[in-house]
Amino acid sequence: MSESARHRPAPSPLVALVVLILLVWLALSLPLVLGQKTLYFRDIFHSHFPFKAFGAQELAEGRIPAFNPSWALGQAFRGNPNTAAFYPSNLLYLVLPFWSAFNLHYCLHWLLAGIAMYALARGLALGRHAALLAALAYAGSGWMLSVMTFYNILTVVAWWPLAMLGVVRGSSRGVALAAIAMGMALLGGEPVTAGLGLVPALALAVRSHGLRRGLLTVAAAGCGAVLVALPQLVATSRVVGFSFRGAHGILASQANYYSLELKRLLELFLPFPFGTPGSYGPSGLSETAALDHLPFYYSLYPGLIAALLAAAACRKRPLLATTAGLGLFLAWFGGLSSEGLLAISGGFFRSPEKLLFWPALAIPLLAGFGLESALEEKERRGSSLLLVLAAGLVVATVVLGVVGGEALLSLIGGEGRSVAGVGAELEASWLRALLVGGLLLIGAAFALRRRSASALVALEIVALLQLAPLWMTDEVAPFRDPPWLERVEAGTAVVPARMAYPPWRLGGVNPTFPPGPHAPHDRFQALELAPAPGVQHGLRYPLAPDLEGMHHLFYNLLTVRIADASWQERARWFQVLGVGIVVSPEPVDSASLELEGSLSAYEAQSFLYRVLQPAPAVWWPDTVTAASSPADAFARVASSAPGSLPGVIPQPLDHTPGGRVELLVSEPDRIELEVDSAGGLVVVQRSFQPLFRARIDSTAIPTLPANLSLLGVVVPQGRHRVVIEAGWAPEGIAGAVAIIALISLTLLATRKDPSQRK
């Protein structure tokens, strides 16, 4: 051994822990970044994937369009906060393959969340070990792993600790940092979660600077954030008024569905006391029937070590304890009355569980303070208490082994479903959790006796490894080329009937998935040409679900009516909407649908039908009639002659049959037609949106809803070139302002403190 190596200092335990954490992150992230695996669960595939696949294709063409014609005939895109259309991580799609860029957004923001919480903890004067524990309890918690299924909410929660750090600092540099972080959260995230984040940020600002200065600090940061996020805010303001959510708000039946059940407080100390989320078979959360509904966030578990240290710190840190407690209370209380929740929030807020953002921020910080307090104690009361708790877990393990899983299932309010072995699986899960918990408590007791912060952090890592079932990934290969894709041309409009929302009245056999992870469910949907991965292959989904309330008013009525219609009426609407392919779980008897093939998977059959004589992208109607109501419009189209091209509009119009229409340009925000007619109506296969303006040369011509939800254009007699477009100037100006603001704030946040200058 060389002399220099002999005297080289050994790495500190803290450095070793950081390296270990980064290696775990890298091991989990690398297959995703290389495009071998993908996250898929819940909103990842059902919502975010289709939007990002479309957005990536458009960005490659140099566009951030107002509307997405691949979804719901043209749902708002850049004005939809759920799409993160202006967020900087979109640049990844220009330099990386889609699967790599898509998953890298999740991985990088997961890492950012931990780094940001570490920085906030240090800014609150916590030591390095305590700050690392806080970062682990935040980024590695069950709550955060649940957030990893939301592309947009993850963006908010990753940046928010930096926003809180900025307001705690309170200087001009701090305000700039907070403005950047809040702005990025708004630019790429879900506005309700960002709004909720203002409460803990304001609490820390007032505690640090007093009421007046604290309010001014947060207000200044908020103003800067608005400038950074201005393109998204402007785009949303232009379309939200004509959306279902903007006009009607949230339905009472939806508002409080995701509310906290008080029994779930067990999750603060046990990772999965009610079953494993996202799994089929006897171990699955849905099979125990212990909860009234599937949660919005699948686990609250911050790690047993962090939970106990946070509990110990509550008395000395009342502000953080109140923040955590208030969030838990309101997440439950908000579920008591959907009407009350709508009244308080003005009809815009749903899912009271979103208030769990507050305890998710506060508990890690409490854990950090609890760690430092525990290590400072001269007496050994803490370690003795941990040993008592460990003994209690041993007793609980023995009792559970005696009474059995069925008694446990009854105790937690579950009755189990038809799957055999639910009680036994739940018992085994609890026994594992109690055993691991007991060992962790014994280890923590000895770590406290030795005053070893590194050992406590290491035990927290072990505690969080129990959350591995929430890291749900699957191979990318099954989603690259679904079997039926070769039969369907790019640009085809597809209706996967089994995945319709509102749910259609369908027969057929439901698939049976093997016990274990949720992946087979999403593979099966890919077989049936679901939007993930269909949009990536150029397929369109004219009857797509309205997941955020951003579909326009008449379109929502269309989806509800079709859900209740007969197959004959549906088939007629498929023709009018230009649908080319329908995938059904049951055989369909309709002269307008031709069977192309079938497949069997997971004990279920799927049937591929080609729609005969679908309407073209634009047409001159054979007849134009006025409907007395939207319901009348639906019925008129549904009863129109198969193969005909109807035009049903809200008011009478002089229309001469026999006009000729040619589509010259078809882009998301610009459509050009050549029309030769004696005057009347042109119907365009796009959702009617007021943002679309039509003109001939520089003269504006009227637009109106046609066939309930399509875009109609009133064209005068003669031969004309008609241009229909959605302008981008307001977003362009807002984008220039945002870039200037972001550069200015970055320079301000990174400038040297005058006191440090020489």
PDB file of C-alpha atoms in Angstrom, residues 299-402:
ATOM      1  CA  SER A 299     -49.680   4.903   1.333  1.00  0.00           C
ATOM      2  CA  LEU A 300     -48.858   7.564   3.917  1.00  0.00           C
ATOM      3  CA  TYR A 301     -45.868   5.632   5.267  1.00  0.00           C
ATOM      4  CA  PRO A 302     -42.839   7.940   5.818  1.00  0.00           C
ATOM      5  CA  GLY A 303     -40.681   5.149   7.275  1.00  0.00           C
ATOM      6  CA  LEU A 304     -41.087   3.871  10.813  1.00  0.00           C
ATOM      7  CA  ILE A 305     -37.978   5.628  12.122  1.00  0.00           C
ATOM      8  CA  ALA A 306     -39.072   8.963  10.664  1.00  0.00           C
ATOM      9  CA  ALA A 307     -42.637   8.521  11.929  1.00  0.00           C
ATOM     10  CA  LEU A 308     -41.550   7.897  15.524  1.00  0.00           C
ATOM     11  CA  LEU A 309     -38.999  10.720  15.531  1.00  0.00           C
ATOM     12  CA  ALA A 310     -41.598  13.070  14.038  1.00  0.00           C
ATOM     13  CA  ALA A 311     -44.084  12.116  16.755  1.00  0.00           C
ATOM     14  CA  ALA A 312     -41.457  12.809  19.407  1.00  0.00           C
ATOM     15  CA  ALA A 313     -40.786  16.280  17.961  1.00  0.00           C
ATOM     16  CA  CYS A 314     -44.396  17.463  17.835  1.00  0.00           C
ATOM     17  CA  ARG A 315     -44.349  19.080  21.279  1.00  0.00           C
ATOM     18  CA  LYS A 316     -41.269  21.177  20.564  1.00  0.00           C
ATOM     19  CA  ARG A 317     -42.261  22.076  16.984  1.00  0.00           C
ATOM     20  CA  PRO A 318     -45.928  23.070  17.271  1.00  0.00           C
ATOM     21  CA  LEU A 319     -46.060  24.893  13.922  1.00  0.00           C
ATOM     22  CA  LEU A 320     -44.995  21.856  11.914  1.00  0.00           C
ATOM     23  CA  ALA A 321     -47.111  19.564  14.073  1.00  0.00           C
ATOM     24  CA  THR A 322     -50.163  21.764  13.513  1.00  0.00           C
ATOM     25  CA  THR A 323     -49.513  21.848   9.760  1.00  0.00           C
ATOM     26  CA  ALA A 324     -49.337  18.055   9.613  1.00  0.00           C
ATOM     27  CA  GLY A 325     -52.357  17.559  11.867  1.00  0.00           C
ATOM     28  CA  LEU A 326     -54.467  20.123  10.062  1.00  0.00           C
ATOM     29  CA  GLY A 327     -53.725  18.495   6.704  1.00  0.00           C
ATOM     30  CA  LEU A 328     -54.740  15.076   8.011  1.00  0.00           C
ATOM     31  CA  PHE A 329     -57.870  16.488   9.626  1.00  0.00           C
ATOM     32  CA  LEU A 330     -59.034  18.411   6.547  1.00  0.00           C
ATOM     33  CA  ALA A 331     -58.284  15.462   4.249  1.00  0.00           C
ATOM     34  CA  TRP A 332     -60.839  13.563   6.349  1.00  0.00           C
ATOM     35  CA  PHE A 333     -63.242  16.423   7.099  1.00  0.00           C
ATOM     36  CA  GLY A 334     -63.464  17.457   3.443  1.00  0.00           C
ATOM     37  CA  GLY A 335     -64.992  14.108   2.657  1.00  0.00           C
ATOM     38  CA  LEU A 336     -67.978  14.522   4.975  1.00  0.00           C
ATOM     39  CA  SER A 337     -70.010  16.642   2.561  1.00  0.00           C
ATOM     40  CA  SER A 338     -69.433  16.948  -1.167  1.00  0.00           C
ATOM     41  CA  GLU A 339     -71.837  19.897  -1.385  1.00  0.00           C
ATOM     42  CA  GLY A 340     -70.013  21.704   1.418  1.00  0.00           C
ATOM     43  CA  LEU A 341     -66.667  21.115  -0.260  1.00  0.00           C
ATOM     44  CA  LEU A 342     -67.989  22.506  -3.539  1.00  0.00           C
ATOM     45  CA  ALA A 343     -69.425  25.558  -1.794  1.00  0.00           C
ATOM     46  CA  ILE A 344     -66.178  26.347   0.009  1.00  0.00           C
ATOM     47  CA  SER A 345     -63.978  25.846  -3.071  1.00  0.00           C
ATOM     48  CA  GLY A 346     -66.280  27.495  -5.581  1.00  0.00           C
ATOM     49  CA  GLY A 347     -66.714  24.232  -7.437  1.00  0.00           C
ATOM     50  CA  PHE A 348     -63.068  23.839  -8.446  1.00  0.00           C
ATOM     51  CA  PHE A 349     -61.603  21.650  -5.710  1.00  0.00           C
ATOM     52  CA  ARG A 350     -61.984  17.907  -5.516  1.00  0.00           C
ATOM     53  CA  SER A 351     -60.153  15.064  -3.785  1.00  0.00           C
ATOM     54  CA  PRO A 352     -59.620  16.176  -0.161  1.00  0.00           C
ATOM     55  CA  GLU A 353     -56.665  13.763   0.012  1.00  0.00           C
ATOM     56  CA  LYS A 354     -54.665  16.422  -1.842  1.00  0.00           C
ATOM     57  CA  LEU A 355     -54.428  18.150   1.557  1.00  0.00           C
ATOM     58  CA  LEU A 356     -52.065  15.344   2.580  1.00  0.00           C
ATOM     59  CA  PHE A 357     -49.437  17.514   0.892  1.00  0.00           C
ATOM     60  CA  TRP A 358     -49.197  19.368   4.216  1.00  0.00           C
ATOM     61  CA  PRO A 359     -48.258  16.404   6.422  1.00  0.00           C
ATOM     62  CA  ALA A 360     -46.061  15.090   3.600  1.00  0.00           C
ATOM     63  CA  LEU A 361     -44.004  18.297   3.909  1.00  0.00           C
ATOM     64  CA  ALA A 362     -44.172  18.650   7.691  1.00  0.00           C
ATOM     65  CA  ILE A 363     -43.509  15.079   8.873  1.00  0.00           C
ATOM     66  CA  PRO A 364     -40.021  14.795   7.300  1.00  0.00           C
ATOM     67  CA  LEU A 365     -38.983  18.087   8.897  1.00  0.00           C
ATOM     68  CA  LEU A 366     -40.391  16.968  12.231  1.00  0.00           C
ATOM     69  CA  ALA A 367     -38.403  13.738  11.847  1.00  0.00           C
ATOM     70  CA  GLY A 368     -35.236  15.741  11.308  1.00  0.00           C
ATOM     71  CA  PHE A 369     -35.834  17.827  14.415  1.00  0.00           C
ATOM     72  CA  GLY A 370     -36.777  14.685  16.313  1.00  0.00           C
ATOM     73  CA  LEU A 371     -33.477  13.044  15.358  1.00  0.00           C
ATOM     74  CA  GLU A 372     -31.444  15.925  16.690  1.00  0.00           C
ATOM     75  CA  SER A 373     -33.465  16.117  19.895  1.00  0.00           C
ATOM     76  CA  ALA A 374     -33.129  12.375  20.485  1.00  0.00           C
ATOM     77  CA  LEU A 375     -29.364  12.492  20.038  1.00  0.00           C
ATOM     78  CA  GLU A 376     -29.061  15.444  22.405  1.00  0.00           C
ATOM     79  CA  GLU A 377     -30.840  13.697  25.289  1.00  0.00           C
ATOM     80  CA  LYS A 378     -28.472  12.880  28.119  1.00  0.00           C
ATOM     81  CA  GLU A 379     -30.762  10.231  29.533  1.00  0.00           C
ATOM     82  CA  ARG A 380     -31.646   7.025  27.743  1.00  0.00           C
ATOM     83  CA  ARG A 381     -35.392   7.359  27.916  1.00  0.00           C
ATOM     84  CA  GLY A 382     -35.714   7.322  24.134  1.00  0.00           C
ATOM     85  CA  SER A 383     -33.897   4.052  23.646  1.00  0.00           C
ATOM     86  CA  SER A 384     -35.802   2.448  26.529  1.00  0.00           C
ATOM     87  CA  LEU A 385     -39.117   3.555  25.027  1.00  0.00           C
ATOM     88  CA  LEU A 386     -38.124   2.063  21.672  1.00  0.00           C
ATOM     89  CA  LEU A 387     -37.363  -1.264  23.328  1.00  0.00           C
ATOM     90  CA  VAL A 388     -40.764  -1.175  25.017  1.00  0.00           C
ATOM     91  CA  LEU A 389     -42.407  -0.514  21.664  1.00  0.00           C
ATOM     92  CA  ALA A 390     -40.402  -3.353  20.123  1.00  0.00           C
ATOM     93  CA  ALA A 391     -41.643  -5.670  22.841  1.00  0.00           C
ATOM     94  CA  GLY A 392     -45.175  -4.511  22.104  1.00  0.00           C
ATOM     95  CA  LEU A 393     -44.733  -5.424  18.440  1.00  0.00           C
ATOM     96  CA  VAL A 394     -43.521  -8.874  19.469  1.00  0.00           C
ATOM     97  CA  VAL A 395     -46.653  -9.333  21.568  1.00  0.00           C
ATOM     98  CA  ALA A 396     -48.806  -8.079  18.675  1.00  0.00           C
ATOM     99  CA  THR A 397     -47.097 -10.577  16.375  1.00  0.00           C
ATOM    100  CA  VAL A 398     -47.865 -13.455  18.727  1.00  0.00           C
ATOM    101  CA  VAL A 399     -51.482 -12.345  19.188  1.00  0.00           C
ATOM    102  CA  LEU A 400     -51.940 -12.008  15.428  1.00  0.00           C
ATOM    103  CA  GLY A 401     -50.563 -15.482  14.894  1.00  0.00           C
ATOM    104  CA  VAL A 402     -53.119 -16.833  17.362  1.00  0.00           C
TER     105      VAL A 402
END
